[in-house]
């Protein structure tokens, strides 16, 4: 079983300067490594007053670089090698002093020298007292760094170590990790020129003008897929059941209510679809008839039988089409997850199926996290429990790999519009 993490193979140079937020860098390093990154640490001498090099060495698994003129560097990684090694230089926390020295282009210690020498993108995460952040000099310095193409991540607002409340907090660890993942997604543009249609959320099957049958799908998994796929360069159409979620930027959202409407909207997208992902929890059945007026409680009748008829199987129809796109289904199961998922993969003619065990509390329906086991006809991939955006990224990486193994991708056959 293969496991792919969003930052697998990515090399991140974490530059720590001397601010109180430096204490968060041990956690930040661990979370980046959890996502598959190789992290190396450079510390200024002031940073070492806030967190020990030993701690950072232990969490990163590498010796700390802190000296421009380190004689050991020759046998290990000198500053030029380190500058070339990184895929991304992340300066967190970046103090007002570090930002000023970057703006001036100083090479007065290892970290600023590396920033001058690196050909890689640099992300700056400012962290300082709010007055220092708002000072004209700092504001000007930051805008110059941004004009030079550095990424400015933060700061956040809130209570500060000094007791002030305002802008100047280093972004939370989860936000920085998410920014790093997004950065590589955008850079990679794996799905450039690829049209992806995603269904999301529940369907509502009307009984009468005020009632419907539905399920607990929140749409979060499908919307996370849409957001990440767009960031990976795809043209994304999101066919969404009724959910109050904000549409991800640059995603074309088509709102539907019932399975029949979702079916119609999905078929309408077929001609412009390279990859179809069925993440919606579609009602298998709908009431046979929709009462034109609100149904009334019948005096003396304690039992009520509702006649249901089968809804079309949307993804199966898409996957049977003569011009079928690459098809990825989901399977929401409460038992024998692998058995039912494999059955659906075959029966619905899918290329991949992402199975979630929705009997486990805290994942699947209406939760912030999910875990998936992804089946193809010959492989199994495991995506462990994480926030839905991280899961979405990992699933899309698997889809990308599998899609490219086939001849259906536009780069291979020029079939895309
Ligand atoms: O929306 P969230 O709260 O974030 O929760 C996410 C989720 C649990 C809904 C999602 O991860 C998920 O599992 N979605 C599929 C749910 C489902 O309906 O599974 P299923 O096993 O019943 O359906 C199998 C596949 O067939 C799915 O791809 C489904 O979209 C598709 N289907 C099902 C019935 C139907 N009539 N038409 C379909 O296209």
Short mmCIF file of C-alpha atoms and ligand atoms in Angstrom, two decimals:
data_model
loop_
_atom_site.label_atom_id
_atom_site.label_comp_id
_atom_site.label_asym_id
_atom_site.label_seq_id
_atom_site.Cartn_x
_atom_site.Cartn_y
_atom_site.Cartn_z
CA UNK A 1 0.00 0.00 0.00
CA UNK A 2 1.54 3.36 -1.04
CA UNK A 3 1.20 6.52 1.04
CA UNK A 4 1.67 9.91 -0.61
CA UNK A 5 1.99 13.09 1.43
CA UNK A 6 1.46 16.62 0.08
CA UNK A 7 5.09 17.63 0.66
CA UNK A 8 6.81 14.36 -0.24
CA UNK A 9 10.23 15.16 -1.73
CA UNK A 10 9.98 18.88 -0.96
CA UNK A 11 13.02 20.54 0.60
CA UNK A 12 12.27 23.39 2.98
CA UNK A 13 14.85 25.62 4.58
CA UNK A 14 13.32 27.07 7.74
CA UNK A 15 15.08 30.29 8.77
CA UNK A 16 14.38 31.23 12.39
CA UNK A 17 15.11 34.71 13.71
CA UNK A 18 14.95 35.96 17.29
CA UNK A 19 11.31 36.49 18.27
CA UNK A 20 9.15 34.86 20.91
CA UNK A 21 7.21 33.00 18.19
CA UNK A 22 10.37 30.97 17.57
CA UNK A 23 9.12 28.55 20.23
CA UNK A 24 6.48 27.40 17.69
CA UNK A 25 9.17 26.31 15.23
CA UNK A 26 9.62 22.86 16.74
CA UNK A 27 5.93 22.12 16.12
CA UNK A 28 6.09 23.75 12.68
CA UNK A 29 9.04 21.55 11.71
CA UNK A 30 7.25 18.40 12.87
CA UNK A 31 4.06 19.26 10.99
CA UNK A 32 6.02 20.00 7.79
CA UNK A 33 7.81 16.66 8.17
CA UNK A 34 4.46 14.93 8.80
CA UNK A 35 3.46 16.15 5.35
CA UNK A 36 6.56 14.54 3.84
CA UNK A 37 8.97 17.52 3.69
CA UNK A 38 12.67 17.40 4.40
CA UNK A 39 13.32 20.38 6.68
CA UNK A 40 16.69 21.95 7.42
CA UNK A 41 17.08 24.72 9.96
CA UNK A 42 19.10 27.91 9.95
CA UNK A 43 19.05 29.97 13.14
CA UNK A 44 20.24 33.48 13.86
CA UNK A 45 22.10 33.91 17.12
CA UNK A 46 19.07 35.75 18.60
CA UNK A 47 16.80 32.82 17.65
CA UNK A 48 18.88 30.55 19.88
CA UNK A 49 17.79 32.66 22.89
CA UNK A 50 14.18 31.57 22.24
CA UNK A 51 14.53 27.92 21.24
CA UNK A 52 17.57 25.69 21.53
CA UNK A 53 19.46 24.39 18.51
CA UNK A 54 19.34 20.96 20.18
CA UNK A 55 15.53 20.96 20.06
CA UNK A 56 15.51 22.02 16.43
CA UNK A 57 18.15 19.44 15.55
CA UNK A 58 16.12 16.72 17.24
CA UNK A 59 12.85 17.58 15.47
CA UNK A 60 14.41 18.21 12.04
CA UNK A 61 16.83 15.27 12.18
CA UNK A 62 19.65 17.45 10.80
CA UNK A 63 22.46 19.52 12.30
CA UNK A 64 21.53 23.19 12.68
CA UNK A 65 23.27 25.71 10.44
CA UNK A 66 24.06 28.89 12.29
CA UNK A 67 27.52 30.07 11.34
CA UNK A 68 28.54 31.74 8.10
CA UNK A 69 32.18 30.82 8.63
CA UNK A 70 31.64 27.32 9.97
CA UNK A 71 34.75 25.25 9.18
CA UNK A 72 32.60 22.07 9.38
CA UNK A 73 30.52 23.33 6.46
CA UNK A 74 33.09 22.13 3.94
CA UNK A 75 32.53 18.51 4.94
CA UNK A 76 28.77 19.03 5.25
CA UNK A 77 26.56 21.60 3.55
CA UNK A 78 28.06 25.04 3.05
CA UNK A 79 25.86 28.12 2.71
CA UNK A 80 25.84 28.08 -1.08
CA UNK A 81 24.90 24.38 -1.19
CA UNK A 82 22.17 25.02 1.38
CA UNK A 83 20.87 27.98 -0.63
CA UNK A 84 20.73 25.80 -3.77
CA UNK A 85 19.30 22.80 -1.92
CA UNK A 86 16.04 24.45 -0.84
CA UNK A 87 12.82 24.31 -2.89
CA UNK A 88 11.44 26.97 -0.55
CA UNK A 89 13.02 29.21 2.08
CA UNK A 90 10.55 29.90 4.87
CA UNK A 91 11.48 32.68 7.30
CA UNK A 92 9.40 32.13 10.42
CA UNK A 93 9.34 34.04 12.58
CA UNK A 94 10.70 36.96 10.55
CA UNK A 95 11.43 39.78 12.99
CA UNK A 96 11.41 43.47 12.10
CA UNK A 97 15.20 43.35 12.26
CA UNK A 98 15.49 40.41 9.84
CA UNK A 99 13.04 42.06 7.45
CA UNK A 100 15.06 45.32 7.51
CA UNK A 101 18.30 43.44 6.86
CA UNK A 102 16.70 41.53 3.97
CA UNK A 103 15.48 44.77 2.44
CA UNK A 104 18.96 46.25 2.71
CA UNK A 105 20.49 43.12 1.16
CA UNK A 106 22.91 42.56 4.04
CA UNK A 107 24.99 39.41 4.22
CA UNK A 108 26.00 39.88 7.82
CA UNK A 109 25.21 36.38 9.07
CA UNK A 110 24.27 32.99 7.63
CA UNK A 111 20.50 33.49 7.23
CA UNK A 112 20.62 36.80 5.33
CA UNK A 113 23.52 35.49 3.23
CA UNK A 114 21.47 32.44 2.28
CA UNK A 115 18.55 34.66 1.31
CA UNK A 116 20.81 36.59 -1.06
CA UNK A 117 22.35 33.42 -2.47
CA UNK A 118 19.23 31.32 -2.96
CA UNK A 119 17.57 31.00 -6.38
CA UNK A 120 14.50 29.58 -4.59
CA UNK A 121 11.33 31.41 -3.59
CA UNK A 122 11.36 32.98 -0.13
CA UNK A 123 8.30 33.17 2.13
CA UNK A 124 8.41 35.68 4.97
CA UNK A 125 6.19 35.21 8.01
CA UNK A 126 6.42 38.45 10.00
CA UNK A 127 6.12 38.24 13.78
CA UNK A 128 6.67 41.20 16.06
CA UNK A 129 5.00 43.66 18.40
CA UNK A 130 2.07 45.43 16.72
CA UNK A 131 3.62 48.89 16.97
CA UNK A 132 6.83 47.62 15.40
CA UNK A 133 4.78 45.99 12.64
CA UNK A 134 2.80 49.16 11.97
CA UNK A 135 5.89 51.39 12.00
CA UNK A 136 6.37 53.13 8.65
CA UNK A 137 9.86 51.64 8.23
CA UNK A 138 8.62 48.06 8.70
CA UNK A 139 5.65 48.58 6.41
CA UNK A 140 7.92 50.00 3.73
CA UNK A 141 10.43 47.18 4.16
CA UNK A 142 7.72 44.54 3.81
CA UNK A 143 6.26 46.14 0.70
CA UNK A 144 9.71 46.27 -0.90
CA UNK A 145 10.23 42.56 -0.16
CA UNK A 146 6.81 41.81 -1.69
CA UNK A 147 7.70 43.87 -4.79
CA UNK A 148 10.85 41.80 -5.14
CA UNK A 149 8.67 38.69 -5.30
CA UNK A 150 8.97 37.39 -1.76
CA UNK A 151 5.80 35.82 -0.42
CA UNK A 152 4.46 37.58 2.67
CA UNK A 153 2.51 35.18 4.88
CA UNK A 154 0.81 37.04 7.70
CA UNK A 155 1.01 38.36 10.25
CA UNK A 156 -2.14 37.27 12.09
CA UNK A 157 -4.04 39.49 14.52
CA UNK A 158 -4.69 38.79 18.17
CA UNK A 159 -3.17 38.88 21.66
CA UNK A 160 0.60 39.26 21.65
CA UNK A 161 3.26 38.03 24.06
CA UNK A 162 3.78 41.64 25.23
CA UNK A 163 0.09 42.00 26.13
CA UNK A 164 -0.91 44.17 23.16
CA UNK A 165 -3.73 43.04 20.89
CA UNK A 166 -3.37 43.65 17.16
CA UNK A 167 -1.50 42.60 14.02
CA UNK A 168 1.92 41.04 14.49
CA UNK A 169 1.36 37.43 15.56
CA UNK A 170 3.10 34.79 13.50
CA UNK A 171 0.52 32.75 11.59
CA UNK A 172 -0.56 29.56 13.34
CA UNK A 173 1.44 26.45 12.51
CA UNK A 174 -1.52 24.90 10.64
CA UNK A 175 -1.88 28.06 8.51
CA UNK A 176 1.82 28.07 7.63
CA UNK A 177 1.75 24.37 6.70
CA UNK A 178 -1.35 24.96 4.60
CA UNK A 179 0.38 27.92 2.86
CA UNK A 180 3.40 25.74 2.09
CA UNK A 181 1.17 22.98 0.65
CA UNK A 182 -0.75 25.55 -1.43
CA UNK A 183 2.50 27.08 -2.63
CA UNK A 184 3.71 23.79 -4.07
CA UNK A 185 0.27 22.99 -5.52
CA UNK A 186 0.22 26.26 -7.36
CA UNK A 187 3.82 25.92 -8.47
CA UNK A 188 3.32 22.43 -9.80
CA UNK A 189 0.18 23.16 -11.83
CA UNK A 190 -0.20 19.41 -12.32
CA UNK A 191 -3.65 19.82 -13.80
CA UNK A 192 -2.99 22.73 -16.16
CA UNK A 193 -5.52 22.56 -19.07
CA UNK A 194 -7.41 19.71 -17.41
CA UNK A 195 -11.18 20.05 -16.93
CA UNK A 196 -12.37 18.50 -13.69
CA UNK A 197 -16.02 18.14 -12.69
CA UNK A 198 -16.71 17.44 -9.03
CA UNK A 199 -20.06 16.65 -7.41
CA UNK A 200 -20.39 17.61 -3.74
CA UNK A 201 -22.82 17.75 -0.85
CA UNK A 202 -26.13 16.00 -0.34
CA UNK A 203 -29.15 15.89 -2.61
CA UNK A 204 -32.61 16.81 -1.35
CA UNK A 205 -35.50 14.70 -2.56
CA UNK A 206 -38.74 16.65 -2.16
CA UNK A 207 -41.82 15.10 -0.53
CA UNK A 208 -43.94 18.21 -0.66
CA UNK A 209 -43.25 22.00 -0.73
CA UNK A 210 -41.81 21.95 2.83
CA UNK A 211 -40.22 18.52 3.33
CA UNK A 212 -37.46 16.48 1.77
CA UNK A 213 -35.31 13.38 2.27
CA UNK A 214 -31.58 14.04 2.52
CA UNK A 215 -28.40 13.01 4.37
CA UNK A 216 -25.63 14.47 6.53
CA UNK A 217 -23.17 15.43 3.80
CA UNK A 218 -21.85 18.95 4.45
CA UNK A 219 -20.10 19.34 1.08
CA UNK A 220 -16.75 19.99 2.83
CA UNK A 221 -14.89 17.09 1.19
CA UNK A 222 -16.08 17.99 -2.32
CA UNK A 223 -15.40 21.72 -1.83
CA UNK A 224 -11.89 20.94 -0.54
CA UNK A 225 -11.28 18.88 -3.68
CA UNK A 226 -12.54 21.74 -5.84
CA UNK A 227 -10.32 24.30 -4.10
CA UNK A 228 -7.18 22.16 -4.28
CA UNK A 229 -7.80 20.99 -7.87
CA UNK A 230 -8.15 24.63 -8.93
CA UNK A 231 -4.93 25.50 -7.12
CA UNK A 232 -3.26 22.63 -8.98
CA UNK A 233 -4.18 24.35 -12.24
CA UNK A 234 -7.43 22.60 -13.23
CA UNK A 235 -10.53 24.23 -14.68
CA UNK A 236 -13.01 23.12 -12.04
CA UNK A 237 -16.79 22.78 -12.25
CA UNK A 238 -18.40 22.06 -8.92
CA UNK A 239 -21.91 20.62 -9.06
CA UNK A 240 -23.13 21.18 -5.55
CA UNK A 241 -26.15 20.06 -3.60
CA UNK A 242 -27.61 22.61 -1.16
CA UNK A 243 -24.82 23.57 1.26
CA UNK A 244 -23.99 26.97 2.79
CA UNK A 245 -20.30 26.81 1.86
CA UNK A 246 -18.44 29.59 0.11
CA UNK A 247 -17.45 28.77 -3.46
CA UNK A 248 -13.65 28.36 -3.75
CA UNK A 249 -11.98 31.09 -5.83
CA UNK A 250 -12.06 30.62 -9.62
CA UNK A 251 -14.31 27.57 -9.40
CA UNK A 252 -17.44 27.37 -11.55
CA UNK A 253 -20.26 26.35 -9.18
CA UNK A 254 -23.52 24.86 -10.41
CA UNK A 255 -26.16 24.62 -7.69
CA UNK A 256 -28.63 21.73 -7.75
CA UNK A 257 -31.06 20.26 -5.26
CA UNK A 258 -32.20 16.80 -6.32
CA UNK A 259 -30.40 13.75 -7.72
CA UNK A 260 -32.26 14.27 -11.00
CA UNK A 261 -30.92 17.83 -11.25
CA UNK A 262 -27.40 16.63 -10.35
CA UNK A 263 -27.69 13.91 -12.97
CA UNK A 264 -28.69 16.42 -15.64
CA UNK A 265 -25.95 18.90 -14.68
CA UNK A 266 -23.32 16.12 -14.72
CA UNK A 267 -24.31 14.85 -18.16
CA UNK A 268 -24.28 18.44 -19.46
CA UNK A 269 -20.62 18.70 -18.39
CA UNK A 270 -19.57 15.44 -20.07
CA UNK A 271 -18.37 17.03 -23.28
CA UNK A 272 -16.04 19.32 -21.32
CA UNK A 273 -14.77 16.89 -18.72
CA UNK A 274 -11.42 15.09 -18.51
CA UNK A 275 -11.82 13.90 -14.93
CA UNK A 276 -15.11 13.35 -13.05
CA UNK A 277 -15.06 13.03 -9.26
CA UNK A 278 -18.31 11.91 -7.61
CA UNK A 279 -18.00 13.09 -4.03
CA UNK A 280 -21.70 13.91 -3.56
CA UNK A 281 -23.85 11.78 -1.30
CA UNK A 282 -26.61 11.24 -3.84
CA UNK A 283 -29.92 9.87 -2.59
CA UNK A 284 -30.36 6.40 -4.07
CA UNK A 285 -34.17 6.81 -3.97
CA UNK A 286 -36.68 9.67 -4.19
CA UNK A 287 -40.37 9.87 -3.37
CA UNK A 288 -42.39 8.55 -6.28
CA UNK A 289 -44.55 11.66 -6.29
CA UNK A 290 -44.09 15.16 -4.89
CA UNK A 291 -47.29 16.39 -3.21
CA UNK A 292 -48.24 19.79 -4.66
CA UNK A 293 -49.41 21.04 -1.22
CA UNK A 294 -48.10 20.43 2.29
CA UNK A 295 -49.07 16.91 3.31
CA UNK A 296 -51.42 16.85 6.31
CA UNK A 297 -51.31 14.60 9.33
CA UNK A 298 -54.20 12.16 8.96
CA UNK A 299 -56.40 11.79 12.04
CA UNK A 300 -56.36 8.20 13.33
CA UNK A 301 -53.55 7.02 11.02
CA UNK A 302 -50.42 6.05 12.93
CA UNK A 303 -48.44 4.41 10.14
CA UNK A 304 -47.44 6.03 6.93
CA UNK A 305 -45.82 4.31 3.95
CA UNK A 306 -43.81 6.35 1.52
CA UNK A 307 -43.29 4.92 -1.94
CA UNK A 308 -39.79 5.58 -3.28
CA UNK A 309 -38.36 5.09 -6.74
CA UNK A 310 -34.74 4.63 -7.72
CA UNK A 311 -32.65 7.63 -8.76
CA UNK A 312 -30.31 7.34 -11.71
CA UNK A 313 -26.76 6.34 -10.77
CA UNK A 314 -24.99 9.51 -11.90
CA UNK A 315 -21.38 8.36 -11.82
CA UNK A 316 -22.22 5.02 -13.42
CA UNK A 317 -23.90 6.86 -16.33
CA UNK A 318 -20.88 9.14 -16.70
CA UNK A 319 -18.50 6.18 -16.59
CA UNK A 320 -20.48 4.19 -19.18
CA UNK A 321 -20.51 7.06 -21.70
CA UNK A 322 -18.68 6.40 -24.93
CA UNK A 323 -16.53 9.51 -24.31
CA UNK A 324 -16.14 8.76 -20.65
CA UNK A 325 -13.76 10.93 -18.61
CA UNK A 326 -11.41 9.43 -16.03
CA UNK A 327 -13.90 8.54 -13.27
CA UNK A 328 -13.30 8.68 -9.53
CA UNK A 329 -16.06 7.61 -7.18
CA UNK A 330 -16.37 7.74 -3.43
CA UNK A 331 -17.73 4.96 -1.28
CA UNK A 332 -19.23 5.84 2.10
CA UNK A 333 -19.37 2.59 4.03
CA UNK A 334 -20.04 1.52 7.60
CA UNK A 335 -18.84 -2.11 7.25
CA UNK A 336 -16.70 -4.23 4.92
CA UNK A 337 -15.31 -1.00 3.46
CA UNK A 338 -12.85 -2.65 1.07
CA UNK A 339 -15.34 -5.26 -0.16
CA UNK A 340 -18.11 -2.76 -0.95
CA UNK A 341 -15.66 -0.25 -2.44
CA UNK A 342 -14.16 -2.84 -4.80
CA UNK A 343 -17.64 -3.93 -5.82
CA UNK A 344 -18.61 -0.32 -6.67
CA UNK A 345 -15.34 0.24 -8.55
CA UNK A 346 -16.19 -2.66 -10.84
CA UNK A 347 -19.99 -2.34 -11.04
CA UNK A 348 -19.89 1.41 -11.82
CA UNK A 349 -16.95 1.06 -14.26
CA UNK A 350 -14.74 3.50 -12.31
CA UNK A 351 -11.00 4.10 -12.59
CA UNK A 352 -10.58 4.81 -8.89
CA UNK A 353 -12.76 4.70 -5.81
CA UNK A 354 -12.00 6.53 -2.55
CA UNK A 355 -13.53 4.65 0.34
CA UNK A 356 -14.27 6.26 3.69
CA UNK A 357 -15.40 4.45 6.77
CA UNK A 358 -18.23 6.74 7.86
CA UNK A 359 -18.92 4.69 11.00
CA UNK A 360 -15.82 6.20 12.64
CA UNK A 361 -16.65 9.34 14.63
CA UNK A 362 -14.71 12.44 13.53
CA UNK A 363 -14.28 11.58 9.88
CA UNK A 364 -16.46 11.39 6.77
CA UNK A 365 -19.88 13.04 6.90
CA UNK A 366 -20.02 16.58 8.26
CA UNK A 367 -16.62 16.56 9.97
CA UNK A 368 -13.47 18.59 9.41
CA UNK A 369 -11.31 15.52 8.78
CA UNK A 370 -11.32 12.42 6.66
CA UNK A 371 -9.26 9.32 5.94
CA UNK A 372 -9.49 7.37 2.67
CA UNK A 373 -8.42 4.10 1.15
CA UNK A 374 -8.21 4.50 -2.59
CA UNK A 375 -8.63 1.47 -4.85
CA UNK A 376 -7.79 1.07 -8.52
CA UNK A 377 -8.16 -2.25 -10.32
CA UNK A 378 -4.61 -3.17 -9.30
CA UNK A 379 -3.46 -0.85 -6.49
CA UNK A 380 -4.40 0.39 -3.05
CA UNK A 381 -3.37 3.79 -1.63
CA UNK A 382 -3.83 4.84 1.94
CA UNK A 383 -4.56 8.45 2.95
CA UNK A 384 -4.43 8.79 6.72
CA UNK A 385 -6.66 10.99 8.88
CA UNK A 386 -6.09 14.69 8.20
CA UNK A 387 -8.05 17.86 7.49
CA UNK A 388 -10.10 17.55 4.30
CA UNK A 389 -7.87 19.92 2.32
CA UNK A 390 -4.80 17.80 3.03
CA UNK A 391 -6.75 14.66 2.14
CA UNK A 392 -7.95 16.36 -1.06
CA UNK A 393 -4.38 17.14 -2.04
CA UNK A 394 -3.27 13.56 -1.50
CA UNK A 395 -6.22 12.15 -3.42
CA UNK A 396 -5.57 14.53 -6.32
CA UNK A 397 -1.90 13.46 -6.43
CA UNK A 398 -3.04 9.85 -6.73
CA UNK A 399 -5.57 10.82 -9.41
CA UNK A 400 -2.84 12.70 -11.28
CA UNK A 401 -0.53 9.67 -11.26
CA UNK A 402 -3.23 7.23 -12.33
CA UNK A 403 -4.70 9.59 -14.93
CA UNK A 404 -1.28 9.98 -16.50
CA UNK A 405 -0.87 6.22 -16.71
CA UNK A 406 -3.83 6.22 -19.08
CA UNK A 407 -3.98 7.67 -22.54
CA UNK A 408 -6.95 9.86 -21.60
CA UNK A 409 -5.02 12.93 -20.49
CA UNK A 410 -5.08 15.94 -22.82
CA UNK A 411 -1.27 16.14 -22.88
CA UNK A 412 -1.23 12.62 -24.34
CA UNK A 413 -3.99 12.73 -26.94
CA UNK A 414 -4.94 16.36 -27.34
CA UNK A 415 -8.60 15.54 -26.62
CA UNK A 416 -9.24 18.39 -24.19
CA UNK A 417 -11.14 21.52 -25.10
O1 LIG B 1 -19.78 16.20 2.40
P1 LIG B 1 -18.96 15.86 3.65
O2 LIG B 1 -19.71 16.13 4.92
O3 LIG B 1 -17.60 16.49 3.61
O4 LIG B 1 -18.74 14.26 3.66
C1 LIG B 1 -17.99 13.67 2.65
C2 LIG B 1 -18.62 12.36 2.18
C3 LIG B 1 -18.64 11.35 3.33
C4 LIG B 1 -20.06 12.62 1.70
C5 LIG B 1 -17.75 11.86 0.97
O5 LIG B 1 -16.45 11.61 1.44
C6 LIG B 1 -18.32 10.58 0.37
O6 LIG B 1 -18.06 9.47 0.79
N1 LIG B 1 -19.15 10.76 -0.70
C7 LIG B 1 -19.90 9.66 -1.36
C8 LIG B 1 -21.09 9.33 -0.51
C9 LIG B 1 -21.97 8.26 -1.15
O7 LIG B 1 -23.06 8.56 -1.48
O8 LIG B 1 -21.40 7.09 -1.35
P2 LIG B 1 -22.13 5.83 -2.04
O9 LIG B 1 -21.30 4.69 -1.60
O10 LIG B 1 -23.58 5.82 -1.70
O11 LIG B 1 -21.99 6.12 -3.58
C10 LIG B 1 -20.92 5.59 -4.36
C11 LIG B 1 -20.57 6.56 -5.48
O12 LIG B 1 -21.66 6.65 -6.40
C12 LIG B 1 -20.30 7.97 -5.05
O13 LIG B 1 -19.25 8.47 -5.87
C13 LIG B 1 -21.60 8.72 -5.32
O14 LIG B 1 -21.39 10.09 -5.60
C14 LIG B 1 -22.10 7.97 -6.55
N2 LIG B 1 -23.56 7.93 -6.70
C15 LIG B 1 -24.34 7.31 -5.79
C16 LIG B 1 -25.70 7.23 -6.00
C17 LIG B 1 -26.25 7.80 -7.17
N3 LIG B 1 -27.56 7.75 -7.42
N4 LIG B 1 -25.46 8.42 -8.05
C18 LIG B 1 -24.13 8.50 -7.83
O15 LIG B 1 -23.40 9.09 -8.65
#
